[in-house]
Coordinates of C-alpha atoms and ligand atoms in Angstrom, one line a residue:
M226 CA -31.6 -104.6 -68.2
I227 CA -34.8 -105.5 -70.1
R228 CA -34.0 -106.4 -73.7
R229 CA -36.3 -103.7 -75.2
D230 CA -34.5 -101.1 -73.2
F231 CA -31.1 -102.4 -74.1
L232 CA -32.0 -102.2 -77.8
A233 CA -33.3 -98.7 -77.4
R234 CA -30.1 -97.7 -75.7
T235 CA -27.9 -99.3 -78.3
L236 CA -29.9 -97.6 -81.0
S237 CA -29.6 -94.2 -79.4
V238 CA -25.8 -94.7 -78.9
A239 CA -25.5 -95.4 -82.6
V240 CA -27.5 -92.5 -83.6
A241 CA -25.6 -90.3 -81.2
S242 CA -22.4 -91.4 -82.8
L243 CA -23.6 -90.4 -86.2
F244 CA -24.8 -87.2 -84.8
A245 CA -21.5 -86.4 -83.2
R246 CA -19.8 -87.0 -86.5
N247 CA -21.9 -84.5 -88.3
V248 CA -21.6 -81.9 -85.6
F249 CA -17.9 -82.5 -85.5
A250 CA -17.7 -81.9 -89.3
Q251 CA -19.7 -78.7 -89.1
H252 CA -17.9 -77.2 -86.1
S253 CA -14.5 -78.0 -87.3
M254 CA -14.7 -77.2 -91.0
H255 CA -13.3 -73.7 -90.7
D256 CA -10.4 -74.9 -88.6
M257 CA -9.4 -77.8 -90.7
H258 CA -7.8 -76.4 -93.8
G259 CA -5.1 -78.7 -95.0
M260 CA -6.9 -81.8 -93.9
S261 CA -7.7 -84.5 -96.4
G262 CA -11.2 -84.3 -97.7
M263 CA -14.0 -84.5 -95.2
S264 CA -15.6 -87.3 -97.3
D265 CA -13.1 -89.6 -95.6
M266 CA -15.4 -89.4 -92.7
D267 CA -17.9 -91.6 -94.4
D268 CA -15.6 -94.6 -94.1
M269 CA -15.0 -94.3 -90.5
P270 CA -14.1 -97.4 -88.5
G271 CA -17.0 -98.5 -86.5
M272 CA -19.6 -97.1 -89.0
S273 CA -20.5 -100.5 -90.4
P274 CA -23.5 -100.5 -92.7
S275 CA -25.5 -102.2 -90.1
H276 CA -25.6 -99.0 -88.1
P277 CA -28.7 -97.0 -88.7
R278 CA -28.2 -93.9 -90.9
P279 CA -30.4 -90.9 -91.0
P280 CA -32.7 -90.9 -94.0
A281 CA -31.1 -89.2 -97.0
G282 CA -31.5 -85.5 -97.0
Q283 CA -32.2 -85.3 -93.3
K284 CA -29.7 -83.3 -91.3
A285 CA -29.4 -85.2 -88.0
A286 CA -26.7 -82.7 -87.0
A287 CA -28.8 -79.6 -86.8
L288 CA -29.3 -78.0 -83.4
A289 CA -32.6 -76.6 -82.4
P290 CA -32.8 -72.8 -82.9
E291 CA -32.5 -70.7 -79.8
T292 CA -36.2 -69.8 -80.1
A293 CA -37.3 -73.5 -80.0
L294 CA -38.0 -73.4 -76.3
P295 CA -40.8 -71.2 -75.2
A296 CA -39.7 -68.2 -73.0
G297 CA -41.4 -65.7 -70.8
A298 CA -43.2 -67.8 -68.2
P299 CA -43.0 -66.6 -64.5
L300 CA -39.9 -68.0 -62.8
A301 CA -40.9 -71.3 -61.3
A302 CA -40.1 -71.9 -57.6
L303 CA -37.9 -74.9 -56.9
R304 CA -39.8 -77.8 -55.5
K305 CA -38.5 -79.0 -52.1
L306 CA -37.4 -82.6 -51.4
A307 CA -39.9 -83.9 -48.8
N308 CA -38.5 -84.8 -45.4
E309 CA -39.8 -88.3 -44.5
S310 CA -38.7 -88.0 -40.9
S311 CA -40.7 -86.6 -38.0
E312 CA -37.7 -86.7 -35.6
P313 CA -36.4 -83.2 -34.9
G314 CA -33.0 -82.6 -36.4
V315 CA -33.2 -85.4 -38.9
F316 CA -33.8 -84.9 -42.6
R317 CA -34.5 -88.2 -44.3
A318 CA -35.4 -88.5 -48.0
T319 CA -35.1 -90.5 -51.2
L320 CA -33.5 -89.2 -54.4
V321 CA -34.0 -91.3 -57.5
A322 CA -32.0 -90.7 -60.7
Q323 CA -33.9 -91.9 -63.7
P324 CA -34.7 -91.5 -67.3
E325 CA -37.7 -89.2 -67.8
R326 CA -39.2 -87.4 -70.7
R327 CA -40.1 -83.7 -70.8
Q328 CA -42.0 -81.8 -73.4
L329 CA -39.6 -78.8 -73.8
M330 CA -39.9 -78.2 -77.6
P331 CA -43.5 -78.4 -78.6
G332 CA -44.1 -81.7 -80.3
H333 CA -40.6 -83.1 -79.6
P334 CA -40.3 -84.8 -76.2
T335 CA -36.8 -84.8 -74.8
A336 CA -35.4 -87.9 -73.1
M337 CA -33.5 -86.7 -70.0
W338 CA -32.0 -88.1 -66.8
L339 CA -33.5 -86.3 -63.8
Y340 CA -33.6 -86.5 -60.1
G341 CA -37.0 -87.0 -58.4
D342 CA -38.2 -88.2 -55.1
A343 CA -40.1 -91.2 -56.3
P344 CA -39.5 -93.8 -59.1
Q345 CA -41.6 -93.3 -62.2
G346 CA -42.4 -97.0 -62.5
P347 CA -40.2 -99.6 -64.2
T348 CA -37.4 -98.2 -66.3
S349 CA -38.8 -100.0 -69.4
S350 CA -42.1 -98.1 -69.1
R351 CA -40.4 -94.7 -68.8
T352 CA -41.9 -93.6 -72.1
A353 CA -45.2 -93.6 -70.2
G354 CA -44.1 -91.0 -67.7
P355 CA -45.5 -87.5 -67.4
L356 CA -44.2 -85.1 -70.1
S357 CA -44.3 -82.0 -67.9
G358 CA -42.6 -81.5 -64.6
P359 CA -39.5 -79.9 -63.1
L360 CA -36.0 -80.4 -64.7
V361 CA -33.9 -79.2 -61.7
G362 CA -33.5 -81.7 -58.9
P363 CA -35.6 -81.0 -55.8
L364 CA -34.2 -78.4 -53.4
I365 CA -32.7 -80.0 -50.2
D366 CA -33.6 -77.4 -47.6
V367 CA -32.0 -78.2 -44.3
R368 CA -30.5 -76.5 -41.2
E369 CA -27.2 -76.4 -39.5
G370 CA -27.0 -79.3 -37.0
D371 CA -29.4 -81.5 -39.0
T372 CA -28.5 -85.1 -39.7
V373 CA -29.1 -85.8 -43.3
E374 CA -29.9 -89.3 -44.5
I375 CA -30.6 -89.6 -48.2
R376 CA -31.3 -92.9 -49.9
F377 CA -30.1 -92.7 -53.5
V378 CA -31.8 -95.0 -56.0
N379 CA -29.9 -95.3 -59.3
R380 CA -32.3 -96.1 -62.1
L381 CA -29.8 -94.9 -64.8
P382 CA -28.2 -97.3 -67.3
Q383 CA -24.8 -96.3 -65.9
P384 CA -23.2 -96.3 -62.5
S385 CA -23.6 -93.0 -60.6
T386 CA -22.9 -91.3 -57.3
I387 CA -24.3 -88.2 -55.5
H388 CA -21.7 -85.7 -54.6
W389 CA -22.6 -83.0 -52.1
H390 CA -20.7 -80.1 -53.7
G391 CA -19.2 -77.8 -51.1
L392 CA -20.6 -79.5 -48.0
P393 CA -18.2 -80.7 -45.2
V394 CA -19.4 -84.3 -45.3
P395 CA -17.2 -87.3 -44.3
P396 CA -15.1 -88.4 -47.3
D397 CA -16.8 -91.8 -47.5
Q398 CA -20.2 -90.1 -47.8
D399 CA -19.2 -87.7 -50.6
G400 CA -20.0 -89.7 -53.7
N401 CA -16.4 -90.1 -54.9
P402 CA -15.9 -91.7 -58.3
T403 CA -14.3 -94.7 -56.5
S404 CA -17.6 -95.4 -54.7
P405 CA -20.1 -96.0 -57.6
V406 CA -23.7 -97.1 -57.1
A407 CA -24.5 -99.6 -59.8
P408 CA -27.5 -99.3 -62.2
G409 CA -30.5 -100.7 -60.3
A410 CA -28.7 -100.4 -56.9
S411 CA -29.3 -97.9 -54.1
H412 CA -27.1 -96.4 -51.4
V413 CA -27.8 -94.3 -48.2
Y414 CA -25.6 -91.2 -47.7
R415 CA -25.5 -90.0 -44.2
F416 CA -23.9 -86.8 -42.7
T417 CA -24.4 -84.2 -40.0
L418 CA -24.2 -80.5 -40.9
P419 CA -21.8 -78.7 -38.5
P420 CA -22.4 -75.2 -37.0
G421 CA -21.2 -72.5 -39.4
S422 CA -22.1 -74.6 -42.5
A423 CA -25.1 -72.4 -43.6
G424 CA -24.8 -71.6 -47.2
T425 CA -25.8 -72.4 -50.8
Y426 CA -24.6 -75.7 -52.1
W427 CA -25.6 -78.3 -54.7
Y428 CA -25.6 -82.0 -55.6
H429 CA -24.7 -83.8 -58.8
P430 CA -23.3 -87.1 -60.0
H431 CA -19.6 -87.8 -59.8
P432 CA -19.0 -91.2 -61.5
H433 CA -15.6 -91.9 -63.1
M434 CA -15.6 -90.4 -66.6
M435 CA -19.4 -90.0 -66.8
S436 CA -20.0 -86.9 -64.7
A437 CA -20.2 -84.5 -67.7
E438 CA -22.8 -86.6 -69.5
Q439 CA -25.0 -87.2 -66.4
V440 CA -25.1 -83.5 -65.6
F441 CA -25.8 -82.4 -69.1
R442 CA -28.6 -84.9 -69.4
G443 CA -30.2 -83.1 -66.4
L444 CA -28.9 -84.4 -63.1
A445 CA -28.2 -81.6 -60.7
G446 CA -30.0 -80.0 -57.8
P447 CA -29.7 -77.3 -55.2
I448 CA -29.1 -77.4 -51.4
V449 CA -29.7 -74.6 -48.9
V450 CA -28.3 -75.0 -45.4
R451 CA -29.9 -72.5 -43.0
A452 CA -28.5 -71.0 -39.8
A453 CA -30.6 -70.4 -36.7
D454 CA -29.4 -66.8 -36.5
D455 CA -29.5 -65.6 -40.1
P456 CA -29.0 -61.8 -40.3
L457 CA -30.8 -61.7 -43.7
A458 CA -33.8 -63.8 -42.6
A459 CA -36.2 -60.8 -43.1
F460 CA -35.5 -60.7 -46.9
P461 CA -37.8 -62.8 -49.1
E462 CA -35.7 -65.4 -50.9
R463 CA -35.6 -66.2 -54.6
H464 CA -33.7 -69.1 -56.1
L465 CA -32.1 -69.0 -59.5
F466 CA -30.5 -72.4 -60.5
F467 CA -28.8 -71.9 -63.9
S468 CA -28.2 -74.9 -66.1
D469 CA -27.2 -75.4 -69.7
L470 CA -29.0 -77.5 -72.3
K471 CA -27.9 -78.5 -75.8
L472 CA -30.7 -79.8 -77.9
A473 CA -30.8 -81.2 -81.4
S474 CA -33.6 -80.1 -83.7
D475 CA -35.5 -83.3 -83.0
G476 CA -35.6 -82.4 -79.3
S477 CA -33.0 -84.9 -78.2
V478 CA -30.1 -84.0 -75.9
A479 CA -27.2 -83.7 -78.3
P480 CA -24.1 -85.7 -77.4
N481 CA -20.7 -84.0 -76.9
D482 CA -18.7 -83.1 -80.0
M483 CA -15.0 -82.6 -80.1
M484 CA -15.3 -78.9 -79.4
D485 CA -17.5 -79.6 -76.4
W486 CA -14.8 -82.0 -75.0
M487 CA -12.0 -79.5 -75.6
N488 CA -13.7 -76.4 -74.3
G489 CA -16.4 -77.8 -72.1
R490 CA -20.0 -78.1 -73.3
E491 CA -22.2 -75.0 -73.7
G492 CA -25.7 -75.6 -74.9
Q493 CA -27.7 -73.1 -77.0
F494 CA -30.1 -72.8 -74.0
V495 CA -29.3 -71.5 -70.5
L496 CA -32.2 -72.4 -68.3
V497 CA -33.2 -70.7 -65.0
N498 CA -35.0 -73.2 -62.7
G499 CA -35.5 -75.4 -65.8
A500 CA -37.0 -72.8 -68.2
R501 CA -35.7 -70.4 -70.9
R502 CA -35.7 -66.7 -70.1
P503 CA -38.4 -66.6 -67.4
R504 CA -40.0 -63.4 -66.1
I505 CA -39.3 -62.1 -62.6
I506 CA -41.3 -59.4 -60.8
V507 CA -39.4 -57.7 -57.9
A508 CA -41.9 -55.9 -55.7
Q509 CA -39.6 -55.5 -52.7
D510 CA -35.9 -56.0 -51.9
E511 CA -35.1 -59.7 -52.3
R512 CA -32.3 -62.1 -51.5
W513 CA -31.3 -64.1 -54.5
R514 CA -29.4 -67.4 -54.3
L515 CA -27.6 -68.1 -57.5
W516 CA -26.2 -71.5 -58.7
N517 CA -24.0 -72.0 -61.7
G518 CA -24.9 -75.7 -62.5
C519 CA -23.7 -75.5 -66.1
N520 CA -21.1 -78.0 -67.3
A521 CA -18.8 -75.3 -68.6
R522 CA -20.5 -72.0 -69.1
Y523 CA -19.2 -69.0 -67.3
L524 CA -22.0 -66.6 -66.1
R525 CA -20.9 -63.0 -65.8
L526 CA -24.2 -61.9 -64.3
S527 CA -25.4 -58.4 -64.8
L528 CA -28.7 -56.5 -64.6
G529 CA -27.3 -53.7 -66.8
D530 CA -24.6 -51.1 -66.4
T531 CA -26.5 -48.9 -64.1
L532 CA -28.4 -51.3 -61.9
T533 CA -26.3 -52.2 -58.8
F534 CA -26.8 -55.1 -56.4
T535 CA -25.1 -56.2 -53.2
Q536 CA -23.2 -59.5 -52.8
V537 CA -23.8 -61.0 -49.4
A538 CA -22.5 -64.6 -49.8
T539 CA -20.1 -66.9 -51.7
D540 CA -20.1 -70.7 -52.0
G541 CA -19.7 -71.3 -48.3
G542 CA -22.2 -68.8 -46.9
L543 CA -22.3 -65.2 -45.8
L544 CA -19.4 -62.8 -46.4
A545 CA -18.0 -60.9 -43.4
A546 CA -19.3 -57.7 -44.9
P547 CA -21.6 -57.0 -47.8
R548 CA -20.1 -55.9 -51.1
D549 CA -22.3 -53.0 -52.3
G550 CA -22.6 -51.3 -55.6
L551 CA -21.8 -54.3 -57.9
T552 CA -22.9 -54.2 -61.5
E553 CA -21.6 -57.7 -62.4
L554 CA -20.6 -60.9 -60.7
L555 CA -18.7 -63.7 -62.4
L556 CA -19.9 -67.2 -61.5
A557 CA -17.6 -69.9 -62.8
P558 CA -19.1 -73.4 -63.4
G559 CA -19.9 -74.9 -60.0
E560 CA -19.9 -71.6 -58.1
R561 CA -22.7 -70.1 -56.1
A562 CA -23.4 -66.6 -54.7
E563 CA -26.1 -64.7 -52.8
I564 CA -27.0 -61.1 -53.7
I565 CA -29.5 -58.6 -52.5
V566 CA -31.6 -57.1 -55.4
R567 CA -33.4 -53.9 -54.6
A568 CA -36.9 -53.1 -55.9
G569 CA -35.9 -49.4 -56.3
A570 CA -38.3 -46.4 -56.1
Q571 CA -39.8 -46.4 -59.6
P572 CA -41.1 -49.1 -61.8
A573 CA -38.3 -50.3 -64.1
A574 CA -37.3 -53.2 -66.3
A575 CA -34.0 -55.0 -66.7
V576 CA -32.6 -58.0 -68.4
L577 CA -30.6 -60.4 -66.2
T578 CA -27.8 -61.2 -68.6
A579 CA -24.7 -63.4 -68.8
A580 CA -22.5 -60.6 -70.2
A581 CA -19.8 -61.4 -72.8
Y582 CA -16.9 -63.3 -71.3
D583 CA -13.7 -64.5 -72.9
R584 CA -12.5 -67.7 -71.3
R585 CA -10.1 -68.3 -74.2
K586 CA -11.8 -71.2 -75.8
M587 CA -9.6 -73.1 -78.2
T588 CA -10.0 -74.2 -81.8
M589 CA -8.7 -77.5 -83.2
T590 CA -5.7 -75.8 -84.8
K591 CA -2.7 -75.2 -82.7
G592 CA -2.7 -72.0 -80.7
G593 CA -6.0 -70.9 -82.2
S594 CA -8.7 -69.4 -79.9
L595 CA -12.4 -68.7 -80.4
P596 CA -14.0 -65.3 -79.9
A597 CA -15.5 -64.5 -76.5
D598 CA -18.9 -65.9 -75.6
P599 CA -21.4 -63.3 -76.5
A600 CA -23.9 -61.9 -74.0
K601 CA -26.9 -64.0 -73.4
P602 CA -30.2 -62.9 -71.8
L603 CA -31.2 -65.2 -68.9
A604 CA -34.4 -63.6 -67.5
D605 CA -36.5 -60.5 -67.8
V606 CA -36.9 -58.6 -64.6
R607 CA -39.5 -56.0 -63.8
F608 CA -39.2 -53.8 -60.7
E609 CA -42.6 -52.9 -59.4
P610 CA -42.0 -51.4 -56.0
G611 CA -45.1 -51.5 -53.8
A612 CA -46.0 -48.9 -51.2
S613 CA -45.0 -51.5 -48.6
A614 CA -43.3 -50.9 -45.2
A615 CA -39.7 -50.0 -45.0
A616 CA -37.4 -52.6 -46.5
P617 CA -35.2 -54.6 -44.2
A618 CA -31.6 -53.3 -44.1
V619 CA -28.4 -55.3 -44.9
P620 CA -26.3 -55.2 -41.7
A621 CA -22.8 -53.8 -42.2
T622 CA -21.4 -57.0 -40.6
L623 CA -22.9 -60.2 -41.7
R624 CA -20.9 -62.7 -39.6
P625 CA -17.3 -63.0 -38.3
I626 CA -15.0 -64.9 -40.7
A627 CA -11.7 -65.8 -39.0
P628 CA -8.8 -65.7 -41.4
L629 CA -7.0 -69.1 -41.7
L630 CA -3.6 -67.3 -42.1
S631 CA -2.1 -64.4 -40.2
S632 CA -0.7 -61.4 -42.2
S633 CA 2.8 -62.9 -41.9
G634 CA 1.5 -66.1 -43.6
H635 CA 1.4 -68.2 -40.4
T636 CA -1.4 -70.5 -39.4
I637 CA -3.7 -68.5 -37.0
E638 CA -4.8 -71.6 -35.1
T639 CA -1.3 -72.8 -34.1
G640 CA 1.1 -70.0 -35.1
S641 CA 3.2 -72.5 -36.9
P642 CA 4.6 -72.1 -40.5
T643 CA 2.1 -73.2 -43.1
P644 CA 2.8 -76.2 -45.3
Q645 CA 2.7 -75.3 -49.0
K646 CA 1.3 -77.3 -51.9
S647 CA 1.4 -76.7 -55.6
V648 CA -1.3 -77.6 -58.1
V649 CA -0.5 -77.0 -61.8
F650 CA -3.1 -77.3 -64.6
T651 CA -1.6 -78.3 -67.9
E652 CA -3.0 -79.6 -71.2
A653 CA -1.7 -81.5 -74.1
M654 CA -3.5 -81.5 -77.5
D655 CA -2.5 -84.0 -80.2
M656 CA -4.2 -82.2 -83.1
S657 CA -3.5 -85.1 -85.5
A658 CA -5.2 -87.6 -83.2
M659 CA -8.1 -85.3 -82.8
H660 CA -8.5 -84.9 -86.6
R661 CA -8.1 -88.6 -87.3
P662 CA -11.3 -90.0 -88.7
G663 CA -13.4 -91.4 -86.0
A664 CA -11.7 -89.5 -83.2
S665 CA -15.0 -88.2 -81.8
M666 CA -16.8 -91.5 -82.1
S667 CA -15.8 -93.0 -78.8
A668 CA -17.3 -91.9 -75.5
L669 CA -14.2 -90.0 -74.7
P670 CA -12.3 -88.4 -77.6
A671 CA -8.7 -89.1 -78.5
G672 CA -5.9 -86.6 -78.6
M673 CA -6.9 -84.4 -75.6
R674 CA -5.2 -84.6 -72.2
F675 CA -6.0 -82.4 -69.3
M676 CA -3.7 -82.8 -66.4
I677 CA -2.9 -81.8 -62.8
N678 CA 0.7 -81.9 -61.8
D679 CA 1.6 -83.6 -65.1
A680 CA -0.8 -86.5 -64.7
S681 CA -4.3 -87.3 -65.8
F682 CA -6.7 -88.7 -63.2
D683 CA -5.9 -92.3 -62.0
P684 CA -8.4 -93.5 -59.4
S685 CA -5.6 -95.7 -57.8
R686 CA -3.2 -92.8 -57.4
I687 CA -2.8 -90.4 -54.4
A688 CA -1.6 -87.1 -55.8
L689 CA -1.2 -85.2 -52.5
T690 CA -1.4 -85.9 -48.8
S691 CA -2.5 -83.6 -46.0
R692 CA -2.8 -83.9 -42.3
R693 CA -6.2 -83.3 -40.8
G694 CA -6.6 -80.0 -39.0
E695 CA -3.5 -78.6 -40.5
V696 CA -3.9 -75.3 -42.4
E697 CA -2.1 -75.3 -45.8
V698 CA -1.4 -72.8 -48.5
W699 CA -2.1 -74.2 -52.0
S700 CA -0.9 -72.3 -55.1
I701 CA -3.0 -73.2 -58.1
E702 CA -1.3 -72.4 -61.3
N703 CA -2.9 -72.4 -64.8
R704 CA -0.3 -73.2 -67.4
T705 CA -2.9 -73.8 -70.1
D706 CA -4.4 -71.5 -72.7
M707 CA -7.9 -71.3 -71.2
D708 CA -9.7 -70.6 -67.9
H709 CA -10.3 -73.5 -65.5
P710 CA -12.4 -73.3 -62.3
F711 CA -10.5 -75.1 -59.5
H712 CA -12.7 -77.0 -57.0
L713 CA -11.7 -78.8 -53.8
H714 CA -14.1 -81.3 -52.1
G715 CA -15.0 -81.5 -48.4
T716 CA -14.1 -78.1 -47.2
Q717 CA -14.3 -74.3 -47.8
F718 CA -11.1 -72.4 -48.5
Q719 CA -10.1 -68.7 -48.4
V720 CA -8.5 -67.1 -51.4
I721 CA -5.4 -65.2 -50.2
A722 CA -3.9 -63.7 -53.4
R723 CA -3.9 -63.9 -57.2
E724 CA -0.6 -63.6 -59.0
R725 CA 0.0 -62.8 -62.6
G726 CA 3.3 -61.9 -64.4
G727 CA 5.1 -61.8 -61.0
A728 CA 2.6 -59.3 -59.5
S729 CA 0.5 -60.4 -56.6
T730 CA -2.9 -58.9 -55.7
A731 CA -4.2 -59.7 -52.2
E732 CA -7.8 -60.8 -52.3
P733 CA -9.8 -57.8 -51.2
F734 CA -12.3 -59.5 -49.0
L735 CA -12.6 -62.6 -46.8
A736 CA -14.9 -65.3 -48.0
W737 CA -15.5 -69.1 -47.9
R738 CA -15.3 -70.7 -51.3
D739 CA -15.0 -74.2 -52.7
T740 CA -14.6 -73.2 -56.4
V741 CA -12.4 -70.4 -57.8
N742 CA -11.6 -69.5 -61.4
V743 CA -8.0 -69.5 -62.5
Q744 CA -7.2 -67.7 -65.7
P745 CA -4.4 -68.7 -68.1
G746 CA -1.0 -67.5 -66.7
E747 CA -2.5 -66.9 -63.2
V748 CA -1.6 -68.4 -59.9
V749 CA -4.3 -68.4 -57.2
C750 CA -3.2 -68.9 -53.6
I751 CA -5.7 -70.3 -51.2
A752 CA -5.6 -71.3 -47.5
T753 CA -7.3 -74.5 -46.7
V754 CA -7.8 -77.1 -44.0
Q755 CA -9.4 -80.6 -44.1
R756 CA -11.1 -81.8 -40.9
D757 CA -11.7 -85.6 -41.7
A758 CA -9.3 -88.4 -42.7
G759 CA -10.0 -90.0 -46.1
E760 CA -9.8 -89.3 -49.8
R761 CA -10.9 -86.0 -51.3
M762 CA -11.1 -85.0 -55.0
F763 CA -9.9 -81.8 -56.5
H764 CA -10.5 -80.9 -60.1
C765 CA -11.4 -78.5 -62.8
H766 CA -15.2 -77.9 -62.6
I767 CA -15.6 -77.8 -66.4
L768 CA -17.0 -81.3 -66.2
E769 CA -15.6 -82.4 -69.6
H770 CA -12.1 -81.5 -68.4
E771 CA -12.7 -83.4 -65.1
D772 CA -13.8 -86.5 -67.1
L773 CA -10.8 -86.1 -69.4
G774 CA -8.5 -86.3 -66.4
M775 CA -8.1 -82.8 -64.8
M776 CA -8.7 -84.3 -61.4
A777 CA -6.6 -85.7 -58.6
T778 CA -7.0 -87.3 -55.2
L779 CA -5.9 -85.7 -51.9
K780 CA -5.4 -88.1 -49.1
V781 CA -6.1 -86.7 -45.6
V782 CA -4.3 -88.6 -42.8
Ligands
C2O920 CU1 -19.2 -80.2 -58.1 CU2 -16.1 -82.8 -57.7 O1 -17.6 -81.5 -57.9
CU921 CU1 -17.5 -80.9 -55.2
CU922 CU1 -10.9 -77.0 -67.2

């Protein structure tokens, strides 16, 4: 690393630490009665006088107000990652992860980490890069049967990987935390998309204990896999990639504070294709692909109580049959969906909103919980139906989905009894360690443990073993006090039933998913099968929890 750059980074880490301390103090004040005076925090270990301090009277801790980012621009289309190959059936491209600056708040450029298709010159000259440009990683738009070959260039100051969230790629091509790409190094990922894999996916970094930070600094991008025979091909498509951004008042990306680590980070801004509250005009019926690329924010999407839409797909592609008449759809972090939004007969307006949702966020006192997340407007939608020709219809059957399990709970493929596996989410909070001065100063905070089957993630440990090709039933039980979205790599699964308080509710429709929310006290049963030998991760997709250990390794033999 070039010295100037190293100094800049050291400085920003020191400032970030100071910043974290102040946010910590602010956030936690009301939960910390009975603690010794907050002035203790001024003598924290590690805060030697040689560290820079913000000038007296300047509140480094303040977050930018919610109006700091301009709103109301037309929704930007996602840029596509260019295919460098002219061979049919081959998609070859380069993805560079690098520091870049963006002018989001007028007058205060934000240093981010972004995916692009070309390096922006030497890392040390990054301050010279363009201040405008996309935030969301380029769309990888490919077809079933394609061989995908992506050269990843890591120009970050940390190791990274690219994980192809939801895609059935070979385990050694899936960007596992045990296969890091060093700063300055590059790596080629190669995989072929099998028939039936059409759907809406995404990619993001997955390095050991640094995934949350790399995603909240901006690294995430969409993938669309298309089928040759798509029954909805006649609908014009719109893409809404949701991400979350937490900015300090000086325009910098705020570091995680204790509450962010405990509950998962939510910024004051939810961006749609990289912009706050864009404007969408719907002139004819449209197919929307939706991605929840937020670290931790749940999106209970709604266009208002009276405006209905039709869900046509989940994470792993089309449903067997459309789900009509929905007024809301919950997308947990990491989840995707496709919906048909109708232009209607009259001009009208609606606000695409993340409605209030209570995921039981905790406080830093034992047993305490925070109020529900309030509703948040995401985009302004105007319906301006034209006098155009008849709209395409949504067929009553979208595609066949074969159940993995028979109604008697046997494996359909072989008729044999299905092996069972149990996954239990637990957490352990050491409140005194969390409240100890300096607890939030380190990269990962003290006092919080998030576990699967009683253990925090250990890269050298195999938690579960499966046989390739064998259908299994997994029960995923949440014994914590808050929601956690369960995610399994390398395959799509079917939710069979959800149990709570001894009562089991069969899942009302068949769908392919790779991420499913599990509420406190709930057990979600899924049927799943892995097709390739190797190591697969499963984890909570609140990325702070994943980094803090709520992840484990499945070995497929
Ligand atoms: Cu989207 Cu293991 O992650
Ligand atoms: Cu994944
Ligand atoms: Cu979690």
